[in-house]
Amino acid sequence: MGYRWLRWSTEHIGHRLTGSSNGRRAEQAADSLFRAAGLDLVHRFAFDASAWSRASVNVGVLQGGAWQDLPSVALANTPVSCNVELDLVDVGNGLRPDFDQAGDALRGKAVLMNLGLVGAPAGTPNLHRSEKTALAIEHGASAVVFVNNVEGHVLLTGTASIDGKLITIPAVCITSEDGAGLRSTMLNDATPRVRITMQNTFANVTAHNVIAEIRGTRWPEEVVLVGGHLDSWDLATGATDNGLGSFSIIDLARCLRALDLRPLRTIRFVLFMGEEQGLLGSRALVGHYARTGELDHIRCMINLDMSGHPKGFGVGGPEGWADLVRTINTRIHAHDTTFEAKEDEHPGLHSDHQPFLLNGVPVLWPICDLGGHVYGCYHSSCDDIHLVDPQAMVDNVRFVGMLVHELAMAPVLPPRFTKAELKERLVQDGLEEPLRLGGDWPFEKAVARER
Ligand SMILES: [Zn+2]
């Protein structure tokens, strides 16, 4: 059913951009589907957010005395209006050493950098586009031109802001092919001149996370939370990012209710909006849970973002969680050998599990490999239903369903992170720098809660 609902949504709603009329229709559709499936306490959690949307963008390059336009898209949270003409300087992959090497030479310039990593030693961690943009601003740059590293004239959008606010300089994405063209010009010692004009809007909107649950029979106040973002970017229908996860969650809710398994703990399903603009819905919900004390009852959070054909489950939690999830992985594998029981203990950032993790909640996620044809269309004009394998969604429901059931039935669950444990883990995983860049490092402000 998940695939059929998703296909219907791509045909009849389209994209699901937060704050747009499409976004509101997606919220209503999800609410109706939860209700039709007979879930408990179906409701929409309203939050206010400043939502960015694009109007127009133009990127021109001065070549041979004439301006030539390049196909481009503005990244989200770029200024509502700008018109700049600047020299373009290449900083390669845009990692901190690249910026440090360029030093003061970037002041007042437009910087050209890769979204992906090109020619970096294996294992080099990449930074998020918003973090690279923050570094550019820190080094005095006046504009950012990202090169998408996917071949085939694909343009990518996404937020350039680390904190959901508007950034102060324009940031755009151009194709891999045009990036290569600019770089070959630069090889001949030329400094290309670029002109960027853009118009965007940034307005206050109210959006809604859509929430439903199956009440626990023995410990109803203890919650196993399954979440994923319903919103998408607007260049296509967001069929894989994150129609795959969000519509799988609705179908999972339907299946668990229909099976009438009577979990001991409450299973709560949350479809977040505003993820793409900066985790707006999950931050709002976690903030609300923190204020009301509900956060202490969230025993773990399972995040489905671009999930399909799970090959195992990863977990970021203190002592006890890795063992528990290994046991569950093994049990699912014994039941179905197509599930490989892969393990991972390193949660990344930039999806809706992040605000939960930073508040000490153990997070879990399906380990997936959707293939280059899908990842190449991430945030792009080609993220449509043709990329979705219906079986990927069936497998989400089957395997995530088994995981959720085990977690909801376990006689005991391991604890949440203490503040000290969380700090140690984040440092070990190399997440301190990106979190500091994003103003999200939880240890110099009163966000992380004591257990
Ligand atoms: Zn996503």
Tab-separated table of C-alpha atoms and ligand atoms in Angstrom:
chain	number	residue	atom	x	y	z
A	1	MET	CA	0.000	0.000	0.000
A	2	GLY	CA	2.849	2.393	0.801
A	3	TYR	CA	4.003	2.438	-2.801
A	4	ARG	CA	0.488	2.989	-4.121
A	5	TRP	CA	-0.056	5.905	-1.737
A	6	LEU	CA	3.289	7.391	-2.664
A	7	ARG	CA	2.551	7.064	-6.380
A	8	TRP	CA	-0.840	8.703	-5.837
A	9	SER	CA	0.868	11.520	-3.941
A	10	THR	CA	3.411	12.153	-6.695
A	11	GLU	CA	0.614	12.231	-9.281
A	12	HIS	CA	-1.919	14.301	-7.350
A	13	ILE	CA	0.064	16.415	-4.906
A	14	GLY	CA	3.516	16.722	-6.495
A	15	HIS	CA	6.327	18.059	-4.325
A	16	ARG	CA	5.745	18.470	-0.593
A	17	LEU	CA	7.622	21.667	0.213
A	18	THR	CA	7.035	22.864	3.771
A	19	GLY	CA	4.802	25.902	3.923
A	20	SER	CA	3.484	25.510	0.375
A	21	SER	CA	-0.082	24.531	-0.508
A	22	ASN	CA	1.358	21.216	-1.709
A	23	GLY	CA	2.933	20.712	1.708
A	24	ARG	CA	-0.398	21.317	3.420
A	25	ARG	CA	-2.142	18.821	1.145
A	26	ALA	CA	0.513	16.224	1.982
A	27	GLU	CA	-0.067	16.813	5.715
A	28	GLN	CA	-3.813	16.361	5.226
A	29	ALA	CA	-3.352	13.213	3.153
A	30	ALA	CA	-1.077	11.639	5.771
A	31	ASP	CA	-3.502	12.542	8.553
A	32	SER	CA	-6.366	10.920	6.616
A	33	LEU	CA	-4.356	7.765	5.909
A	34	PHE	CA	-3.477	7.326	9.598
A	35	ARG	CA	-7.144	7.784	10.503
A	36	ALA	CA	-8.327	5.349	7.840
A	37	ALA	CA	-5.836	2.801	9.218
A	38	GLY	CA	-7.456	3.099	12.643
A	39	LEU	CA	-4.475	4.542	14.538
A	40	ASP	CA	-4.819	6.078	18.017
A	41	LEU	CA	-4.522	9.786	18.815
A	42	VAL	CA	-4.001	10.967	15.238
A	43	HIS	CA	-3.191	14.655	15.292
A	44	ARG	CA	-1.191	17.378	13.647
A	45	PHE	CA	1.471	19.115	15.716
A	46	ALA	CA	1.611	22.710	14.508
A	47	PHE	CA	4.830	24.691	14.459
A	48	ASP	CA	5.719	28.072	13.078
A	49	ALA	CA	8.698	28.383	10.842
A	50	SER	CA	10.282	30.776	8.454
A	51	ALA	CA	10.090	28.997	5.130
A	52	TRP	CA	12.192	29.838	2.128
A	53	SER	CA	11.002	29.426	-1.450
A	54	ARG	CA	12.605	30.221	-4.758
A	55	ALA	CA	11.445	32.705	-7.367
A	56	SER	CA	14.239	33.276	-9.887
A	57	VAL	CA	17.967	32.841	-10.265
A	58	ASN	CA	20.482	33.640	-12.941
A	59	VAL	CA	24.164	32.761	-13.033
A	60	GLY	CA	26.268	34.304	-15.788
A	61	VAL	CA	29.952	33.917	-16.609
A	62	LEU	CA	31.984	36.463	-18.529
A	63	GLN	CA	33.787	34.574	-21.255
A	64	GLY	CA	35.515	36.085	-24.257
A	65	GLY	CA	33.971	39.467	-23.477
A	66	ALA	CA	30.422	38.147	-23.475
A	67	TRP	CA	28.152	36.977	-20.661
A	68	GLN	CA	27.018	33.403	-20.894
A	69	ASP	CA	24.235	32.000	-18.694
A	70	LEU	CA	24.743	28.700	-16.880
A	71	PRO	CA	21.847	26.465	-15.814
A	72	SER	CA	21.613	26.843	-12.037
A	73	VAL	CA	19.432	26.610	-8.952
A	74	ALA	CA	19.572	28.689	-5.810
A	75	LEU	CA	20.214	26.829	-2.592
A	76	ALA	CA	17.625	27.362	0.103
A	77	ASN	CA	17.945	30.119	2.693
A	78	THR	CA	19.872	32.306	0.283
A	79	PRO	CA	19.012	36.026	0.307
A	80	VAL	CA	15.606	37.200	-0.871
A	81	SER	CA	17.242	39.478	-3.380
A	82	CYS	CA	20.751	39.969	-4.678
A	83	ASN	CA	22.738	41.054	-7.698
A	84	VAL	CA	26.504	40.608	-7.486
A	85	GLU	CA	29.378	40.466	-9.943
A	86	LEU	CA	32.566	38.885	-8.596
A	87	ASP	CA	35.816	37.089	-9.380
A	88	LEU	CA	35.573	33.336	-8.978
A	89	VAL	CA	38.153	31.422	-6.911
A	90	ASP	CA	38.318	27.617	-6.776
A	91	VAL	CA	38.587	25.998	-3.326
A	92	GLY	CA	38.228	22.419	-4.550
A	93	ASN	CA	36.296	20.307	-2.078
A	94	GLY	CA	35.636	23.194	0.310
A	95	LEU	CA	36.944	21.465	3.432
A	96	ARG	CA	38.576	23.432	6.222
A	97	PRO	CA	42.163	22.834	4.978
A	98	ASP	CA	41.118	24.092	1.504
A	99	PHE	CA	39.826	27.309	3.058
A	100	ASP	CA	42.788	27.719	5.362
A	101	GLN	CA	45.136	27.335	2.422
A	102	ALA	CA	43.270	30.017	0.459
A	103	GLY	CA	43.379	32.330	3.488
A	104	ASP	CA	42.577	35.949	2.790
A	105	ALA	CA	42.382	35.485	-0.977
A	106	LEU	CA	38.670	34.700	-0.701
A	107	ARG	CA	37.627	38.029	0.744
A	108	GLY	CA	34.990	39.589	-1.511
A	109	LYS	CA	35.215	36.721	-4.005
A	110	ALA	CA	32.836	34.063	-5.236
A	111	VAL	CA	34.106	30.617	-4.255
A	112	LEU	CA	33.730	27.573	-6.466
A	113	MET	CA	33.600	24.232	-4.626
A	114	ASN	CA	32.429	20.663	-4.965
A	115	LEU	CA	29.387	19.289	-3.195
A	116	GLY	CA	30.896	15.809	-3.164
A	117	LEU	CA	34.528	14.948	-2.581
A	118	VAL	CA	36.744	14.749	-5.638
A	119	GLY	CA	40.195	13.192	-5.406
A	120	ALA	CA	40.235	13.178	-1.598
A	121	PRO	CA	41.999	10.310	0.202
A	122	ALA	CA	39.644	7.431	0.998
A	123	GLY	CA	37.876	7.932	4.310
A	124	THR	CA	38.070	11.739	4.252
A	125	PRO	CA	34.868	12.991	5.851
A	126	ASN	CA	32.912	15.446	3.729
A	127	LEU	CA	31.117	18.482	5.113
A	128	HIS	CA	27.483	19.347	4.490
A	129	ARG	CA	26.846	22.100	1.946
A	130	SER	CA	25.640	24.359	4.750
A	131	GLU	CA	28.886	23.807	6.649
A	132	LYS	CA	30.960	24.564	3.556
A	133	THR	CA	28.920	27.721	3.063
A	134	ALA	CA	29.538	28.708	6.681
A	135	LEU	CA	33.278	28.288	6.116
A	136	ALA	CA	33.067	30.460	2.998
A	137	ILE	CA	31.285	33.189	4.960
A	138	GLU	CA	33.825	32.850	7.772
A	139	HIS	CA	36.576	33.476	5.203
A	140	GLY	CA	34.913	36.598	3.865
A	141	ALA	CA	33.575	35.182	0.590
A	142	SER	CA	30.740	37.086	-1.068
A	143	ALA	CA	29.111	34.239	-2.982
A	144	VAL	CA	29.222	30.443	-3.269
A	145	VAL	CA	29.007	28.446	-6.485
A	146	PHE	CA	28.633	24.714	-5.809
A	147	VAL	CA	29.527	22.166	-8.453
A	148	ASN	CA	27.233	19.153	-8.381
A	149	ASN	CA	29.378	16.068	-8.828
A	150	VAL	CA	26.715	13.998	-10.546
A	151	GLU	CA	27.108	13.667	-14.298
A	152	GLY	CA	24.283	14.353	-16.700
A	153	HIS	CA	23.485	18.051	-16.178
A	154	VAL	CA	21.761	17.398	-12.846
A	155	LEU	CA	21.111	20.360	-10.537
A	156	LEU	CA	20.809	19.977	-6.788
A	157	THR	CA	19.087	22.115	-4.202
A	158	GLY	CA	19.018	21.970	-0.396
A	159	THR	CA	19.673	24.382	2.381
A	160	ALA	CA	22.853	26.424	2.554
A	161	SER	CA	22.083	27.521	6.094
A	162	ILE	CA	23.332	25.798	9.208
A	163	ASP	CA	20.718	27.293	11.514
A	164	GLY	CA	17.581	27.779	9.405
A	165	LYS	CA	18.107	31.532	9.134
A	166	LEU	CA	18.834	33.299	5.871
A	167	ILE	CA	22.492	33.336	4.965
A	168	THR	CA	24.078	36.629	4.017
A	169	ILE	CA	25.531	35.716	0.614
A	170	PRO	CA	24.091	34.027	-2.485
A	171	ALA	CA	24.769	30.301	-2.926
A	172	VAL	CA	23.930	28.455	-6.119
A	173	CYS	CA	24.503	25.051	-7.676
A	174	ILE	CA	25.727	24.472	-11.234
A	175	THR	CA	26.179	21.224	-13.142
A	176	SER	CA	29.209	18.983	-13.042
A	177	GLU	CA	29.801	19.720	-16.731
A	178	ASP	CA	29.736	23.519	-16.292
A	179	GLY	CA	31.956	23.233	-13.229
A	180	ALA	CA	34.510	21.321	-15.296
A	181	GLY	CA	34.260	23.998	-17.991
A	182	LEU	CA	34.957	26.805	-15.510
A	183	ARG	CA	37.901	24.916	-14.070
A	184	SER	CA	39.465	24.360	-17.463
A	185	THR	CA	39.266	28.139	-18.013
A	186	MET	CA	40.987	28.654	-14.668
A	187	LEU	CA	43.780	26.270	-15.638
A	188	ASN	CA	44.804	28.858	-18.249
A	189	ASP	CA	45.410	31.322	-15.448
A	190	ALA	CA	42.165	33.128	-16.077
A	191	THR	CA	39.957	34.346	-13.231
A	192	PRO	CA	36.378	34.005	-14.421
A	193	ARG	CA	33.972	36.775	-13.586
A	194	VAL	CA	30.542	35.578	-12.420
A	195	ARG	CA	27.287	37.450	-12.001
A	196	ILE	CA	24.587	36.078	-9.728
A	197	THR	CA	21.119	37.554	-9.470
A	198	MET	CA	18.342	35.955	-7.467
A	199	GLN	CA	14.905	36.592	-6.025
A	200	ASN	CA	13.466	34.386	-3.294
A	201	THR	CA	10.868	34.628	-0.564
A	202	PHE	CA	11.206	33.943	3.139
A	203	ALA	CA	7.927	34.029	4.981
A	204	ASN	CA	6.461	32.824	8.239
A	205	VAL	CA	4.354	29.744	7.769
A	206	THR	CA	2.643	27.243	9.993
A	207	ALA	CA	3.378	23.620	9.179
A	208	HIS	CA	2.401	20.384	10.900
A	209	ASN	CA	4.122	17.180	11.900
A	210	VAL	CA	1.571	14.404	11.513
A	211	ILE	CA	1.509	12.072	14.493
A	212	ALA	CA	-0.289	8.824	15.281
A	213	GLU	CA	0.261	5.959	17.664
A	214	ILE	CA	-0.602	2.509	18.850
A	215	ARG	CA	-0.957	2.687	22.611
A	216	GLY	CA	1.096	0.296	24.694
A	217	THR	CA	-0.803	-2.170	26.822
A	218	ARG	CA	1.598	-2.432	29.789
A	219	TRP	CA	3.768	0.702	29.677
A	220	PRO	CA	1.752	3.142	27.571
A	221	GLU	CA	3.848	6.096	28.766
A	222	GLU	CA	7.029	4.530	27.304
A	223	VAL	CA	7.411	5.430	23.642
A	224	VAL	CA	9.236	3.780	20.744
A	225	LEU	CA	9.165	6.560	18.158
A	226	VAL	CA	9.384	5.884	14.412
A	227	GLY	CA	9.870	9.025	12.375
A	228	GLY	CA	10.721	10.255	8.915
A	229	HIS	CA	10.215	13.444	6.997
A	230	LEU	CA	7.205	13.929	4.791
A	231	ASP	CA	8.358	17.200	3.261
A	232	SER	CA	10.479	17.337	0.131
A	233	TRP	CA	12.267	19.809	-2.057
A	234	ASP	CA	10.408	21.381	-4.922
A	235	LEU	CA	12.468	20.480	-8.007
A	236	ALA	CA	10.673	17.122	-8.316
A	237	THR	CA	8.249	15.030	-6.248
A	238	GLY	CA	10.711	13.818	-3.617
A	239	ALA	CA	9.700	10.225	-4.287
A	240	THR	CA	12.872	8.849	-2.704
A	241	ASP	CA	13.671	11.785	-0.379
A	242	ASN	CA	11.649	11.041	1.522
A	243	GLY	CA	8.525	9.529	0.017
A	244	LEU	CA	10.245	6.173	0.515
A	245	GLY	CA	10.516	6.594	4.271
A	246	SER	CA	7.398	8.583	5.054
A	247	PHE	CA	4.900	6.530	3.069
A	248	SER	CA	6.540	3.345	4.374
A	249	ILE	CA	5.866	4.611	7.905
A	250	ILE	CA	2.169	5.126	7.154
A	251	ASP	CA	1.994	1.608	5.743
A	252	LEU	CA	3.910	0.239	8.726
A	253	ALA	CA	1.362	1.862	11.036
A	254	ARG	CA	-1.455	0.339	9.015
A	255	CYS	CA	0.111	-3.132	9.144
A	256	LEU	CA	0.889	-3.086	12.854
A	257	ARG	CA	-2.628	-1.922	13.643
A	258	ALA	CA	-4.189	-4.529	11.353
A	259	LEU	CA	-2.108	-7.306	12.950
A	260	ASP	CA	-3.404	-6.231	16.378
A	261	LEU	CA	-0.135	-7.228	18.064
A	262	ARG	CA	-0.804	-5.253	21.261
A	263	PRO	CA	2.666	-3.836	21.971
A	264	LEU	CA	3.664	-3.402	25.601
A	265	ARG	CA	5.094	0.067	24.914
A	266	THR	CA	3.488	2.766	22.830
A	267	ILE	CA	4.631	2.931	19.214
A	268	ARG	CA	4.444	6.502	17.963
A	269	PHE	CA	4.661	7.378	14.264
A	270	VAL	CA	5.786	10.889	13.379
A	271	LEU	CA	5.919	12.395	9.889
A	272	PHE	CA	8.025	15.511	10.148
A	273	MET	CA	7.720	18.603	8.010
A	274	GLY	CA	10.473	21.168	7.583
A	275	GLU	CA	13.325	18.647	7.579
A	276	GLU	CA	14.781	19.947	4.366
A	277	GLN	CA	14.803	23.568	5.565
A	278	GLY	CA	16.773	22.637	8.669
A	279	LEU	CA	15.045	19.944	10.767
A	280	LEU	CA	12.361	22.487	11.667
A	281	GLY	CA	9.617	20.014	12.575
A	282	SER	CA	11.787	17.645	14.587
A	283	ARG	CA	13.469	20.511	16.455
A	284	ALA	CA	10.035	21.936	17.292
A	285	LEU	CA	8.714	18.592	18.507
A	286	VAL	CA	11.803	17.793	20.593
A	287	GLY	CA	11.640	21.291	22.092
A	288	HIS	CA	7.998	20.701	22.994
A	289	TYR	CA	8.802	17.276	24.464
A	290	ALA	CA	11.659	18.797	26.480
A	291	ARG	CA	9.389	21.488	27.935
A	292	THR	CA	6.613	19.057	28.838
A	293	GLY	CA	8.849	16.297	30.211
A	294	GLU	CA	7.679	13.916	27.477
A	295	LEU	CA	11.243	13.615	26.211
A	296	ASP	CA	12.106	11.414	29.200
A	297	HIS	CA	9.529	8.888	27.959
A	298	ILE	CA	10.946	8.634	24.428
A	299	ARG	CA	12.991	5.460	24.816
A	300	CYS	CA	14.438	5.534	21.308
A	301	MET	CA	13.927	7.121	17.910
A	302	ILE	CA	14.074	5.180	14.629
A	303	ASN	CA	14.582	7.458	11.640
A	304	LEU	CA	13.632	6.469	8.103
A	305	ASP	CA	15.169	8.887	5.628
A	306	MET	CA	15.636	7.507	2.104
A	307	SER	CA	15.087	4.059	3.502
A	308	GLY	CA	14.640	0.994	1.300
A	309	HIS	CA	15.587	-2.699	1.412
A	310	PRO	CA	17.093	-2.465	4.935
A	311	LYS	CA	20.212	-4.652	5.226
A	312	GLY	CA	20.547	-4.196	8.957
A	313	PHE	CA	19.916	-1.634	11.664
A	314	GLY	CA	22.404	0.847	13.036
A	315	VAL	CA	22.171	2.342	16.481
A	316	GLY	CA	23.680	5.266	18.340
A	317	GLY	CA	23.083	4.666	21.999
A	318	PRO	CA	24.957	4.075	25.244
A	319	GLU	CA	26.054	0.703	26.622
A	320	GLY	CA	23.515	-2.024	25.984
A	321	TRP	CA	21.982	-0.679	22.785
A	322	ALA	CA	24.505	-2.185	20.378
A	323	ASP	CA	24.036	-5.618	21.952
A	324	LEU	CA	20.271	-5.338	21.870
A	325	VAL	CA	20.182	-4.258	18.228
A	326	ARG	CA	22.685	-6.999	17.298
A	327	THR	CA	20.344	-9.549	18.851
A	328	ILE	CA	17.388	-8.141	16.938
A	329	ASN	CA	19.387	-7.999	13.683
A	330	THR	CA	20.331	-11.651	14.142
A	331	ARG	CA	16.774	-12.643	14.889
A	332	ILE	CA	15.453	-10.910	11.767
A	333	HIS	CA	18.213	-12.535	9.695
A	334	ALA	CA	17.239	-15.965	11.038
A	335	HIS	CA	13.709	-15.240	9.898
A	336	ASP	CA	14.679	-13.926	6.456
A	337	THR	CA	18.204	-14.274	5.087
A	338	THR	CA	17.708	-11.452	2.562
A	339	PHE	CA	18.166	-9.235	5.631
A	340	GLU	CA	21.938	-9.258	6.073
A	341	ALA	CA	22.060	-8.100	9.714
A	342	LYS	CA	24.617	-5.373	8.971
A	343	GLU	CA	25.725	-3.248	11.904
A	344	ASP	CA	26.693	0.392	12.325
A	345	GLU	CA	27.220	2.474	15.443
A	346	HIS	CA	27.902	5.863	13.856
A	347	PRO	CA	24.845	8.029	13.376
A	348	GLY	CA	25.449	10.924	11.006
A	349	LEU	CA	23.778	14.317	11.187
A	350	HIS	CA	21.312	16.347	9.140
A	351	SER	CA	18.161	14.340	9.478
A	352	ASP	CA	15.361	14.257	12.032
A	353	HIS	CA	17.131	11.933	14.454
A	354	GLN	CA	19.617	14.727	15.214
A	355	PRO	CA	17.556	16.770	17.721
A	356	PHE	CA	16.634	13.532	19.519
A	357	LEU	CA	20.240	12.338	19.656
A	358	LEU	CA	21.495	15.704	20.920
A	359	ASN	CA	19.023	15.407	23.749
A	360	GLY	CA	20.285	11.984	24.756
A	361	VAL	CA	17.713	9.790	23.005
A	362	PRO	CA	19.190	6.622	21.452
A	363	VAL	CA	18.675	6.658	17.669
A	364	LEU	CA	18.327	3.783	15.220
A	365	TRP	CA	18.237	3.657	11.437
A	366	PRO	CA	17.962	1.117	8.635
A	367	ILE	CA	21.230	0.522	6.768
A	368	CYS	CA	20.419	0.857	3.086
A	369	ASP	CA	22.067	1.106	-0.295
A	370	LEU	CA	19.611	2.402	-2.856
A	371	GLY	CA	22.187	2.616	-5.653
A	372	GLY	CA	23.848	5.431	-7.554
A	373	HIS	CA	20.832	6.065	-9.779
A	374	VAL	CA	18.881	7.101	-6.671
A	375	TYR	CA	21.609	8.990	-4.802
A	376	GLY	CA	22.458	10.899	-7.986
A	377	CYS	CA	18.929	12.334	-7.951
A	378	TYR	CA	18.978	13.324	-4.278
A	379	HIS	CA	17.496	16.858	-3.937
A	380	SER	CA	17.422	17.062	-7.722
A	381	SER	CA	15.036	17.536	-10.575
A	382	CYS	CA	15.019	13.758	-11.196
A	383	ASP	CA	13.789	12.533	-7.773
A	384	ASP	CA	10.581	10.981	-9.104
A	385	ILE	CA	8.535	7.802	-8.740
A	386	HIS	CA	10.467	5.955	-11.467
A	387	LEU	CA	13.317	5.613	-8.947
A	388	VAL	CA	11.168	3.818	-6.379
A	389	ASP	CA	11.209	0.027	-6.208
A	390	PRO	CA	7.891	-1.001	-4.613
A	391	GLN	CA	9.677	-3.921	-2.941
A	392	ALA	CA	11.995	-1.443	-1.144
A	393	MET	CA	8.944	-0.103	0.668
A	394	VAL	CA	7.568	-3.560	1.409
A	395	ASP	CA	10.954	-4.449	2.920
A	396	ASN	CA	10.878	-1.264	5.032
A	397	VAL	CA	7.547	-2.324	6.456
A	398	ARG	CA	8.640	-5.937	7.057
A	399	PHE	CA	12.018	-5.314	8.636
A	400	VAL	CA	11.377	-2.020	10.421
A	401	GLY	CA	8.143	-3.594	11.632
A	402	MET	CA	10.055	-6.498	13.190
A	403	LEU	CA	12.512	-4.071	14.813
A	404	VAL	CA	9.766	-1.871	16.216
A	405	HIS	CA	7.848	-4.852	17.497
A	406	GLU	CA	10.920	-6.222	19.291
A	407	LEU	CA	11.621	-2.821	20.866
A	408	ALA	CA	8.043	-2.381	21.960
A	409	MET	CA	7.945	-5.887	23.514
A	410	ALA	CA	11.401	-6.048	25.142
A	411	PRO	CA	11.180	-6.657	28.905
A	412	VAL	CA	13.712	-3.857	29.441
A	413	LEU	CA	15.349	-1.311	27.159
A	414	PRO	CA	18.828	0.079	27.822
A	415	PRO	CA	18.998	3.660	29.125
A	416	ARG	CA	19.374	6.992	27.374
A	417	PHE	CA	22.718	8.772	27.031
A	418	THR	CA	23.983	10.661	30.035
A	419	LYS	CA	25.374	14.056	29.128
A	420	ALA	CA	28.953	12.812	29.578
A	421	GLU	CA	28.369	9.689	27.476
A	422	LEU	CA	26.820	11.720	24.693
A	423	LYS	CA	29.652	14.217	24.623
A	424	GLU	CA	32.247	11.452	24.490
A	425	ARG	CA	30.406	9.705	21.653
A	426	LEU	CA	29.966	12.856	19.564
A	427	VAL	CA	33.644	13.719	19.938
A	428	GLN	CA	34.698	10.156	19.070
A	429	ASP	CA	32.528	10.199	15.966
A	430	GLY	CA	34.042	13.469	14.756
A	431	LEU	CA	30.730	15.276	15.046
A	432	GLU	CA	31.966	18.118	17.239
A	433	GLU	CA	33.203	20.324	14.398
A	434	PRO	CA	30.081	20.058	12.219
A	435	LEU	CA	27.849	20.579	15.253
A	436	ARG	CA	29.826	23.624	16.348
A	437	LEU	CA	29.654	25.032	12.819
A	438	GLY	CA	25.892	24.578	12.914
A	439	GLY	CA	25.571	26.234	16.312
A	440	ASP	CA	24.189	22.889	17.524
A	441	TRP	CA	26.971	21.716	19.824
A	442	PRO	CA	24.901	20.941	22.921
A	443	PHE	CA	27.476	21.425	25.621
A	444	GLU	CA	27.967	25.171	25.784
A	445	LYS	CA	24.299	25.921	26.061
A	446	ALA	CA	21.446	24.534	28.098
A	447	VAL	CA	19.934	22.237	25.520
A	448	ALA	CA	21.097	18.783	26.512
A	449	ARG	CA	19.112	17.537	29.446
A	450	GLU	CA	20.539	15.825	32.452
A	451	ARG	CA	19.236	12.374	32.961
B	1	ZN	ZN	15.667	13.399	3.424
